[in-house]
CSV table of C-alpha atoms in Angstrom, one decimal:
chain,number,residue,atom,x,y,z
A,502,UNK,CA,-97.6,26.9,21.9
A,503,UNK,CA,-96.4,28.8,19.3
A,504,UNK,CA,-92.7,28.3,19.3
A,505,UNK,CA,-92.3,24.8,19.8
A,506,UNK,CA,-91.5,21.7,17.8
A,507,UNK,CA,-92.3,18.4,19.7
A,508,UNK,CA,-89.6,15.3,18.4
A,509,UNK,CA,-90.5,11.6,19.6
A,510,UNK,CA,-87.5,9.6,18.7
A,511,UNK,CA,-88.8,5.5,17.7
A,512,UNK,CA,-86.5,4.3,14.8
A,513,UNK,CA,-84.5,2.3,17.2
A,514,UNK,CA,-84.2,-1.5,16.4
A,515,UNK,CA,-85.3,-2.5,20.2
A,516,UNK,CA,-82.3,-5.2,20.4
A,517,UNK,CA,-82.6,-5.5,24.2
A,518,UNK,CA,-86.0,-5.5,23.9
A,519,UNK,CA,-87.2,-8.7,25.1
A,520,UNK,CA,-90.2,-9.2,22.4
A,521,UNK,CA,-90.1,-9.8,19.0
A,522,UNK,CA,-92.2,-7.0,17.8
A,523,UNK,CA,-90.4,-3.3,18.2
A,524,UNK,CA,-91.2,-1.4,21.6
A,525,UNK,CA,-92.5,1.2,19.2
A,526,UNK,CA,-94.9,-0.8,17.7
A,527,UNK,CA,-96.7,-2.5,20.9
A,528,UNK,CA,-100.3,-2.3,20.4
A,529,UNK,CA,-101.8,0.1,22.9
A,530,UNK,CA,-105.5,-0.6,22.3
A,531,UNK,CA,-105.6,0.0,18.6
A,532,UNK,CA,-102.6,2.0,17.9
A,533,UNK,CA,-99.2,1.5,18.2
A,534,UNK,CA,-96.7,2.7,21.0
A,535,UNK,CA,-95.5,5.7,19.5
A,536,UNK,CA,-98.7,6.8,18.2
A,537,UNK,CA,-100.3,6.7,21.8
A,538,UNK,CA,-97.4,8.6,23.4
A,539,UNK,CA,-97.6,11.3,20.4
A,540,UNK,CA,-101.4,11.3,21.0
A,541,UNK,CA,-100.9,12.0,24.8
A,542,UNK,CA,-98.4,14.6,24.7
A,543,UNK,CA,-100.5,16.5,22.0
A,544,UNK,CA,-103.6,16.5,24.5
A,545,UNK,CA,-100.9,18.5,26.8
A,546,UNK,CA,-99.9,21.5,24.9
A,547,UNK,CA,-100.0,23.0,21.4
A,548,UNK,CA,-96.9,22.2,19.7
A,549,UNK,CA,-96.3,24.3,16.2
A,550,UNK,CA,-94.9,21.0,14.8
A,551,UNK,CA,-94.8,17.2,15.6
A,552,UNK,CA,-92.2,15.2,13.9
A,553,UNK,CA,-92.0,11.5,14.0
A,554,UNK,CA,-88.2,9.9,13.7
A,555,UNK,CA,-88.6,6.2,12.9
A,556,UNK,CA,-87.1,3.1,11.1
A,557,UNK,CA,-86.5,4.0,7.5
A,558,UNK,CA,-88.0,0.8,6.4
A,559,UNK,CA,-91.2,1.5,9.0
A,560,UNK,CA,-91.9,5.5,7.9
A,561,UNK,CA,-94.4,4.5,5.0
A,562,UNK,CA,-96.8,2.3,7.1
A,563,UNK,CA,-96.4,5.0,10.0
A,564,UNK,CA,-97.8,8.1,7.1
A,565,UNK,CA,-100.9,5.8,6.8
A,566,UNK,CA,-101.6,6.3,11.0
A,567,UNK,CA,-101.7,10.5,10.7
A,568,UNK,CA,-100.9,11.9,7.8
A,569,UNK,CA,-101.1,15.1,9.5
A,570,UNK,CA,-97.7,14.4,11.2
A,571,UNK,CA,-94.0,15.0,9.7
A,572,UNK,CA,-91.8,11.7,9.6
A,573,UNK,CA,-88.2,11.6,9.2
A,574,UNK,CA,-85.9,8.7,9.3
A,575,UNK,CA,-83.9,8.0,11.6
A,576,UNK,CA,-79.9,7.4,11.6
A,577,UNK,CA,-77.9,4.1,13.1
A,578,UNK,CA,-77.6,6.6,16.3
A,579,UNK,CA,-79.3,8.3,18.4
A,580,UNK,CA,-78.0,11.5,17.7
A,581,UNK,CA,-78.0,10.9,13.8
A,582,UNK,CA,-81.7,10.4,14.1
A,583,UNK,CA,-81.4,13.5,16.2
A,584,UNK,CA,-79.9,15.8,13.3
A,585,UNK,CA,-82.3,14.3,11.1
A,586,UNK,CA,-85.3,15.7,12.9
A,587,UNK,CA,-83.4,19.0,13.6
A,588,UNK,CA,-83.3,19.7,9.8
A,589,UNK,CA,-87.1,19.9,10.0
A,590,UNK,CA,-87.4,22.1,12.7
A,591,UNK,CA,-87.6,26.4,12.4
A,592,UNK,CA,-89.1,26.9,16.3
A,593,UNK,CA,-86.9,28.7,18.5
A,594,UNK,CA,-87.7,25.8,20.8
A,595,UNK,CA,-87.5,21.7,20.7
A,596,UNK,CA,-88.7,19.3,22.6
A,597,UNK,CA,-87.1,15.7,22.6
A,598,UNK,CA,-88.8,12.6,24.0
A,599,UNK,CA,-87.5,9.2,23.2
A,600,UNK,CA,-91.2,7.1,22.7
A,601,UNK,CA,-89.7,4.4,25.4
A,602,UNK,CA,-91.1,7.1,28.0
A,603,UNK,CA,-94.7,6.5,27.5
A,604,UNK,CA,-96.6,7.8,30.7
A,605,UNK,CA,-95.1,11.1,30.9
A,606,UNK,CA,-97.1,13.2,33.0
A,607,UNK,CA,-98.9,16.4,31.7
A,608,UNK,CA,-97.1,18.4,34.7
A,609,UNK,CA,-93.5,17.9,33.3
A,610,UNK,CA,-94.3,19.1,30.1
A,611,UNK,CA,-96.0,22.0,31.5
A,612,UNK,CA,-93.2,23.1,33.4
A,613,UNK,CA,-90.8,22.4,30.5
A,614,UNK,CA,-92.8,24.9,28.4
A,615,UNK,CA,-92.9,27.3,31.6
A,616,UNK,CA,-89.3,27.3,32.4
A,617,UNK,CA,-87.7,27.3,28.8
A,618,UNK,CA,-86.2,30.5,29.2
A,619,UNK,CA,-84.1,30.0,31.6
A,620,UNK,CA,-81.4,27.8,30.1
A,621,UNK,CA,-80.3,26.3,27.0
A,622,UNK,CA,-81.8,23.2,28.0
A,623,UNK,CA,-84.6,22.0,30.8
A,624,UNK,CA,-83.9,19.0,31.6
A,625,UNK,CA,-86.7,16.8,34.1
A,626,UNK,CA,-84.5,14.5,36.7
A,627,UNK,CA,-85.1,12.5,39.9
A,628,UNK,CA,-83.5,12.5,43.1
A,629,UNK,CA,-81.5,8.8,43.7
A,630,UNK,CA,-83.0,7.6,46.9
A,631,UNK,CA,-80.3,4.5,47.5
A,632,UNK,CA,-76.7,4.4,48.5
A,633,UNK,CA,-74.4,5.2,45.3
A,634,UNK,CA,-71.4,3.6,44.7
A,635,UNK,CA,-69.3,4.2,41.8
A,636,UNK,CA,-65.9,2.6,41.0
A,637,UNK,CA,-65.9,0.6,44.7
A,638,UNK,CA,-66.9,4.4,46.3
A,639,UNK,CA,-69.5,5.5,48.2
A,640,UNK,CA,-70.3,8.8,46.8
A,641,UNK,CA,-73.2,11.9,47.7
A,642,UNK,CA,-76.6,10.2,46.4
A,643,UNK,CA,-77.4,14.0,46.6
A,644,UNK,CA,-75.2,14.6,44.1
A,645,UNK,CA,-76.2,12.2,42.0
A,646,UNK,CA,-79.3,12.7,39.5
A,647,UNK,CA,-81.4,10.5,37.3
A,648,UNK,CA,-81.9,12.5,33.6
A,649,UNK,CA,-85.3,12.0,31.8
A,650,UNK,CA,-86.7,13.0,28.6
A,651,UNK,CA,-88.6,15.1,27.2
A,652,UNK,CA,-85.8,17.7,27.3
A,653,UNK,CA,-86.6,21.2,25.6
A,654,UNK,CA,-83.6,22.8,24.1
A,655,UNK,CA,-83.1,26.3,22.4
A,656,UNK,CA,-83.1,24.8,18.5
A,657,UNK,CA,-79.7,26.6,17.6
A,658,UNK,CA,-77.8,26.0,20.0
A,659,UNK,CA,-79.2,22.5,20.3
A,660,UNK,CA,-77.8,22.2,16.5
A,661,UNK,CA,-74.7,23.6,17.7
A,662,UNK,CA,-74.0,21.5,20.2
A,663,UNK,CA,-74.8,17.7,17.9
A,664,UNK,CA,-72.6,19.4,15.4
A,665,UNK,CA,-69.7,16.8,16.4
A,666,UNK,CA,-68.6,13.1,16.3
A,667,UNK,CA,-68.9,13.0,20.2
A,668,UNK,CA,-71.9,11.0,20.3
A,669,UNK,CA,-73.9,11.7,23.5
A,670,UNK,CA,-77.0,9.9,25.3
A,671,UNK,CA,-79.4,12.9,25.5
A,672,UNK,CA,-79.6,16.1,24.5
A,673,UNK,CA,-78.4,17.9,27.8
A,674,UNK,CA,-75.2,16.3,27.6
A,675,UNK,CA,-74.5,17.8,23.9
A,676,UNK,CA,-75.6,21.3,25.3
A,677,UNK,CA,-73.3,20.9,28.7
A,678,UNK,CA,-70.3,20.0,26.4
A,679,UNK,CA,-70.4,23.3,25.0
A,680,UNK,CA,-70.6,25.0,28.1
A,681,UNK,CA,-74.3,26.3,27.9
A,682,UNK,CA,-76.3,26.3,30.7
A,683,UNK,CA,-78.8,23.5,31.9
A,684,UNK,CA,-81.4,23.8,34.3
A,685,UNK,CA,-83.2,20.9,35.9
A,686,UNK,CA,-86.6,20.6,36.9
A,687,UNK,CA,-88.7,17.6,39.2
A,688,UNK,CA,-89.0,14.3,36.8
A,689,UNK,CA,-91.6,11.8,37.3
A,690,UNK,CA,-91.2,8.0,38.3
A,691,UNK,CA,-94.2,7.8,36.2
A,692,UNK,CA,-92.2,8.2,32.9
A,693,UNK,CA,-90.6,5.1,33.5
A,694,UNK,CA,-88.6,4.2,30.5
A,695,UNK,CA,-89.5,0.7,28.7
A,696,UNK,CA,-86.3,-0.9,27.7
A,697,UNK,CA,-85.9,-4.3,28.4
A,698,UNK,CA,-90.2,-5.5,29.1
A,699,UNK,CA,-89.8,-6.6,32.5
A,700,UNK,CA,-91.2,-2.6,32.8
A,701,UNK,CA,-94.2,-3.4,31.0
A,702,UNK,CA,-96.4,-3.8,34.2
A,703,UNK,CA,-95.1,-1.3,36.2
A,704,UNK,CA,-95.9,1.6,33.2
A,705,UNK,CA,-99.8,1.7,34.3
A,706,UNK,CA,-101.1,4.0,31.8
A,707,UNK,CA,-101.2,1.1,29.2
A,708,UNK,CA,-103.7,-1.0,28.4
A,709,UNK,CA,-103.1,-4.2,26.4
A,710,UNK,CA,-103.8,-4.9,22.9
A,711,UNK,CA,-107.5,-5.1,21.2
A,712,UNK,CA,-108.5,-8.9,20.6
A,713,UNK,CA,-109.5,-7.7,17.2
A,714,UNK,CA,-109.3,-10.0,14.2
A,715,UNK,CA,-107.7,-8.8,10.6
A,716,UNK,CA,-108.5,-10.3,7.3
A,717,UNK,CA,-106.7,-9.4,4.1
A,718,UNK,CA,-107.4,-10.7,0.6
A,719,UNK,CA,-104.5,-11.2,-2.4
A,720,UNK,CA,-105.1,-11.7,-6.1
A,721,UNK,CA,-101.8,-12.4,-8.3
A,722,UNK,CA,-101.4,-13.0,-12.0
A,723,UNK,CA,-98.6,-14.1,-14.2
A,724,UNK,CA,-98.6,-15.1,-17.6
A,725,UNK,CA,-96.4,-18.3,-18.8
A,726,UNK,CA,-92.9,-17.5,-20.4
A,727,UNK,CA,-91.2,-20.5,-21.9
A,728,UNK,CA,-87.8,-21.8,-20.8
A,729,UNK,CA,-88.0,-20.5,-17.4
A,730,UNK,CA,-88.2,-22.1,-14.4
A,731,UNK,CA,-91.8,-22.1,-12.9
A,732,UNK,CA,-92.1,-21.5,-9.0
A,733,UNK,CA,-95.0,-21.8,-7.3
A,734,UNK,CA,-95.7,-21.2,-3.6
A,735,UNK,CA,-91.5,-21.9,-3.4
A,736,UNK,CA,-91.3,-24.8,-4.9
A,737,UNK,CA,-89.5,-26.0,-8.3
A,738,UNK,CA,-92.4,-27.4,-10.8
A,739,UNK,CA,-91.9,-29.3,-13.5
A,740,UNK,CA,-93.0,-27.4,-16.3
A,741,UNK,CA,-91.6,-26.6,-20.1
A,742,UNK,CA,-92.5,-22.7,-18.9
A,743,UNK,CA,-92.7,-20.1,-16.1
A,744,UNK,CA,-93.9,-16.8,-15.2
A,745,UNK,CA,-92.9,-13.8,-17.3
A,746,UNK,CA,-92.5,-11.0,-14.5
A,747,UNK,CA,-89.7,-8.7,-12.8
A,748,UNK,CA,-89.1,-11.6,-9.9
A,749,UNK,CA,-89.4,-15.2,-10.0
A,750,UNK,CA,-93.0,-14.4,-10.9
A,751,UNK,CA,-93.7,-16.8,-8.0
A,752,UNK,CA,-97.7,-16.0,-8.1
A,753,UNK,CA,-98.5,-17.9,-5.1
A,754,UNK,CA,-96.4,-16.1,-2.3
A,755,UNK,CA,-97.1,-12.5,-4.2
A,756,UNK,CA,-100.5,-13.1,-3.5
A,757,UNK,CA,-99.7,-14.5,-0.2
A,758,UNK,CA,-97.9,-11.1,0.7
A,759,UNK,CA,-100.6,-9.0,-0.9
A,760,UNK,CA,-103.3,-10.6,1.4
A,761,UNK,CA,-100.7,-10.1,4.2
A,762,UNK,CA,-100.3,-6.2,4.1
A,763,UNK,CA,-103.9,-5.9,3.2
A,764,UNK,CA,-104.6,-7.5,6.8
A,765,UNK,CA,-102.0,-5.0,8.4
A,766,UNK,CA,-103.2,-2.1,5.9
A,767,UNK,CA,-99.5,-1.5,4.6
A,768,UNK,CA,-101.0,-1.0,1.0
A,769,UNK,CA,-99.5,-3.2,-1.6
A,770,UNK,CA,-96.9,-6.1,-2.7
A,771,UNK,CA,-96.0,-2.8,-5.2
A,772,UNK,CA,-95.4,-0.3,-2.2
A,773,UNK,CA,-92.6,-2.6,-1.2
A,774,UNK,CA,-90.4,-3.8,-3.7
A,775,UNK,CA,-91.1,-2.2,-6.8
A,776,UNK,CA,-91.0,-3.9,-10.2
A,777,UNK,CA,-88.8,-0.2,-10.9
A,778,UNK,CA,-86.2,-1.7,-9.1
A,779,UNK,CA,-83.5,-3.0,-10.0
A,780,UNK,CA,-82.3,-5.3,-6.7
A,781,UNK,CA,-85.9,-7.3,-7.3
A,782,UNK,CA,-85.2,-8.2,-10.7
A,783,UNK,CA,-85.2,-11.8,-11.5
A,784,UNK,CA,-85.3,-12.3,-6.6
A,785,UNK,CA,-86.8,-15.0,-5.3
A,786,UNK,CA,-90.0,-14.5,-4.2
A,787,UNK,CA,-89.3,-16.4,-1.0
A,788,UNK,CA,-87.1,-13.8,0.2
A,789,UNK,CA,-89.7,-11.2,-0.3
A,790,UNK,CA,-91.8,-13.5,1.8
A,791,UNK,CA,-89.2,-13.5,4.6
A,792,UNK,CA,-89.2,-9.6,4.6
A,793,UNK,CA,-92.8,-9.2,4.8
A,794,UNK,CA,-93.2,-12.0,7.7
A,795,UNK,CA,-90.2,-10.3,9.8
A,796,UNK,CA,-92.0,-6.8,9.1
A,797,UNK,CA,-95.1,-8.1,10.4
A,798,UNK,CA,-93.8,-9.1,13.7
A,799,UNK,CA,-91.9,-5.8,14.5
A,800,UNK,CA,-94.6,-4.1,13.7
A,801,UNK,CA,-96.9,-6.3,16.5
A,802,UNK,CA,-98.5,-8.5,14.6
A,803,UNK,CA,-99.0,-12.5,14.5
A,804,UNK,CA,-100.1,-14.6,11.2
A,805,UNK,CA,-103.3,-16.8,12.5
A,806,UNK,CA,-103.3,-18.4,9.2
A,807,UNK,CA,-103.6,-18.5,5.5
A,808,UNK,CA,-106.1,-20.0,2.6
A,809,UNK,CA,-104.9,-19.8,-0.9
A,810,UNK,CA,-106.8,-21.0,-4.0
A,811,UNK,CA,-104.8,-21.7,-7.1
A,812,UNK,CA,-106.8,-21.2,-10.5
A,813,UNK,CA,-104.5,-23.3,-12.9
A,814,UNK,CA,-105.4,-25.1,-15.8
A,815,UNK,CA,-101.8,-26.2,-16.3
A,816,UNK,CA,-99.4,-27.4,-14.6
A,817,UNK,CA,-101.1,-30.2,-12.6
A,818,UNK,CA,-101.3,-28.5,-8.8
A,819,UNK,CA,-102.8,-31.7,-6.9
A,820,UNK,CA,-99.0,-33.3,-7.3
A,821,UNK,CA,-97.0,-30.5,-5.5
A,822,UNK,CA,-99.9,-29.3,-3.0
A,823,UNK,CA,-98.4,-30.7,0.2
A,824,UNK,CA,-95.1,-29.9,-0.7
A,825,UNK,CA,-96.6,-26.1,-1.2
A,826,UNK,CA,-98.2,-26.4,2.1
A,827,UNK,CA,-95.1,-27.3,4.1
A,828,UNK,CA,-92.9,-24.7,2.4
A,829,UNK,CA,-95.0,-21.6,2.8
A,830,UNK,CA,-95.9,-23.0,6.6
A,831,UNK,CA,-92.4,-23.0,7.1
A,832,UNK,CA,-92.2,-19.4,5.5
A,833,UNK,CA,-95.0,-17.9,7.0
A,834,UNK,CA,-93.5,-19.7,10.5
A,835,UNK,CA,-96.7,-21.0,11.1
A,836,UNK,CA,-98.1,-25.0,11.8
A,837,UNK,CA,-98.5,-27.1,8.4
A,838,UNK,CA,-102.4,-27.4,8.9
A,839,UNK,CA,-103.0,-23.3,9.4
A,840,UNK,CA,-101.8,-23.0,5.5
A,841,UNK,CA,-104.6,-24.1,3.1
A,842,UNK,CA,-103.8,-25.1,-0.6
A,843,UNK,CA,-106.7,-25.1,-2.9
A,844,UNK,CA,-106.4,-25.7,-6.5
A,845,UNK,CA,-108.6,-25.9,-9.0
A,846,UNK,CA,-109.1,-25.2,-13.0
A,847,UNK,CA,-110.9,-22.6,-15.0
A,848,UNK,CA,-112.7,-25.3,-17.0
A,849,UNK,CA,-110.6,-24.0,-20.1
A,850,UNK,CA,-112.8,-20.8,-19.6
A,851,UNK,CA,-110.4,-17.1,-19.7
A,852,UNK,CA,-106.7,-16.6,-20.3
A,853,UNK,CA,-106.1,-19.8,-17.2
A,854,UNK,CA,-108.2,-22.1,-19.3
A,855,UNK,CA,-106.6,-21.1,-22.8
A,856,UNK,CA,-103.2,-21.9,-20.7
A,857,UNK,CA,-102.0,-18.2,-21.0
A,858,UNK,CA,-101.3,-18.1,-17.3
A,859,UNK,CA,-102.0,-18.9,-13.8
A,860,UNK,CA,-104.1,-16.6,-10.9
A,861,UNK,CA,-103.8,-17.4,-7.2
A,862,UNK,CA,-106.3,-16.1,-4.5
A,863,UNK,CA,-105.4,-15.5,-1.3
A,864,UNK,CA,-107.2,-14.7,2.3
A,865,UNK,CA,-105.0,-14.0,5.7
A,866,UNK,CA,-106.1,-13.9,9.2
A,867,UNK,CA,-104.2,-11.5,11.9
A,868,UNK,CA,-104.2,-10.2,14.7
A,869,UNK,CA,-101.9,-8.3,17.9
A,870,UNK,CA,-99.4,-9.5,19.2
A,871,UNK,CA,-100.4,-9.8,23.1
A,872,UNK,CA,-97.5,-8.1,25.4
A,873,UNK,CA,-99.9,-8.1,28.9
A,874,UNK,CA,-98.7,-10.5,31.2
């Protein structure tokens, strides 16, 4: 279809969501929620563009999924996120589809596409089968309508009608405000919408996360710099020196987050807070830590464990290794004995053994997050 944009709306934060990890990010299989219900509607119909809205702070590790695929980020509403998109589309046509719908069937779209002439807006809605009441009123179930996404909207007038600081739910309601017309066509009670994920096991076309196993490796080095504070694996050591870098220098947990988004593919400690930047200088690395832990489980991930090997000829590691242990277990939220501190020296071999510096090795185990009840 040659005059079509498809939107999928997933930058929401998922706060009545009752898991940890983003809706957007359950693992369907092997790919994430909003990659599966991209995937699906793409087998329907030939769209001349697909454009991805998501979490500002999510868009990077989504461009390593499909690079094929334009990604916006979203706004702190709905219908922010909404003009975003809109500034990347030039079809006559949009279609809207919020990624919480993820079994939409391929007849709804099909008669979207079909019947897009005849309004501003097609709109898919169900019929209310129970007794309505509304403000202590019995009122006309037949006049009462469920609304559904995907809607497909005439792209002008769609921009026309978000051009305001109304904020409405859905795109139909924009449209109606402006007094263009809207014309309804038979929804599905297969696109149930996931919100809270009581739904999960009534949406049948998902199939719960791979068992899989991910392993990712981190390699750190910092040379000494002399009155400053040395930090290692978040923990004050006594030393006359610390590491020169744009952070704490904290080699231990850099490595640590390295290994980390190696496991989840998300590139590099680099991609993430840049040593360009000036809000990291001088951080503390254990804040970084935090970030990249928090990431991990929006994204639908758990941490099985961690091994880290310390190559130090100076300071002296066996004093502070339990204390390293419990601090990163307690960082990493994960049991005491599923973090592993190794230390050893480089038998005064290289720039460790000269006592130029300190290198820490690290090796992360992960895997999904398991949603199927």
């Amino acid at each position: 279809m040659k005059d079509i944009t498809l939107v999928i709306l997933c930058a929401g934060e998922s706060s009545r969501f009752q898991f940890t990890t983003k809706k957007q990010w359950l693992r369907i299989g092997d790919i994430p929620l909003w990659l599966f219900v991209t995937n699906r509607l793409k087998s329907y119909s030939k769209f001349t563009r697909i454009i991805i809205v998501g979490h500002k702070n999510e868009l990077n590790y989504m461009k390593k999924f499909d690079s094929s695929l334009i990604f916006v980020a979203g706004g702190n509403t709905r219908q922010n996120s909404m003009k975003n998109a809109l500034q990347e589309v030039t079809t006559q046509y949009v279609m809207v589809t919020d990624v919480a719908r993820a079994c939409i069937p391929k007849v709804v779209i099909k008669q979207l596409i079909k019947n897009r002439k005849k309004a501003s807006c097609i709109v898919p809605v169900l019929n209310v089968s129970d007794t309505v009441i509304y403000k202590e009123k019995t009122i006309n179930r037949d006049d009462v309508k469920l609304i559904q996404t995907p809607q497909l909207s005439d792209t002008a007038i769609l921009k026309q009608a978000l051009d305001t600081k109304k904020e409405f739910t859905d795109d139909s309601s924009a449209i109606k405000n402006i007094g263009k017309k809207i014309f309804y066509i038979n929804g599905s009670v297969k696109a149930k919408k996931l919100t809270f994920g009581d739904e999960l096991n009534d949406i049948k076309c998902l199939k719960k996360p791979s068992k899989d196993f991910f392993t990712g490796i981190g390699i750190d080095i910092h040379q000494f710099e002399d009155n400053k504070q040395m930090v290692l694996g978040g923990v004050n050591i006594d030393s006359p020196f610390g590491f020169k870098a744009h952070s704490d220098g904290d080699v231990a947990i850099h490595s640590i987050i390295d290994a980390l988004l190696g496991a989840i593919g998300a590139g590099d400690i680099g991609e993430f807070f840049p040593d360009s930047d000036q809000q990291y200088k001088n951080i503390d690395s254990k804040e970084l830590l935090k970030y990249i832990v928090k990431f991990i489980s929006n994204i639908g991930y758990t941490i099985v464990n961690v091994d880290l090997t310390i190559l130090a000829q100076v300071p002296k590691i066996n004093p502070y290794k339990l204390k390293i242990q419990s601090k990163l277990a307690k960082l990493l939220q994960l049991p005491q004995h599923k973090v592993n501190i190794k230390a050893t020296t480089a038998e005064k071999m290289g720039f460790v053994g000269k006592k130029e510096g300190v290198a820490v090795y690290s090796i992360a185990t992960l895997k999904y997050k398991n949603w199927k009840k």
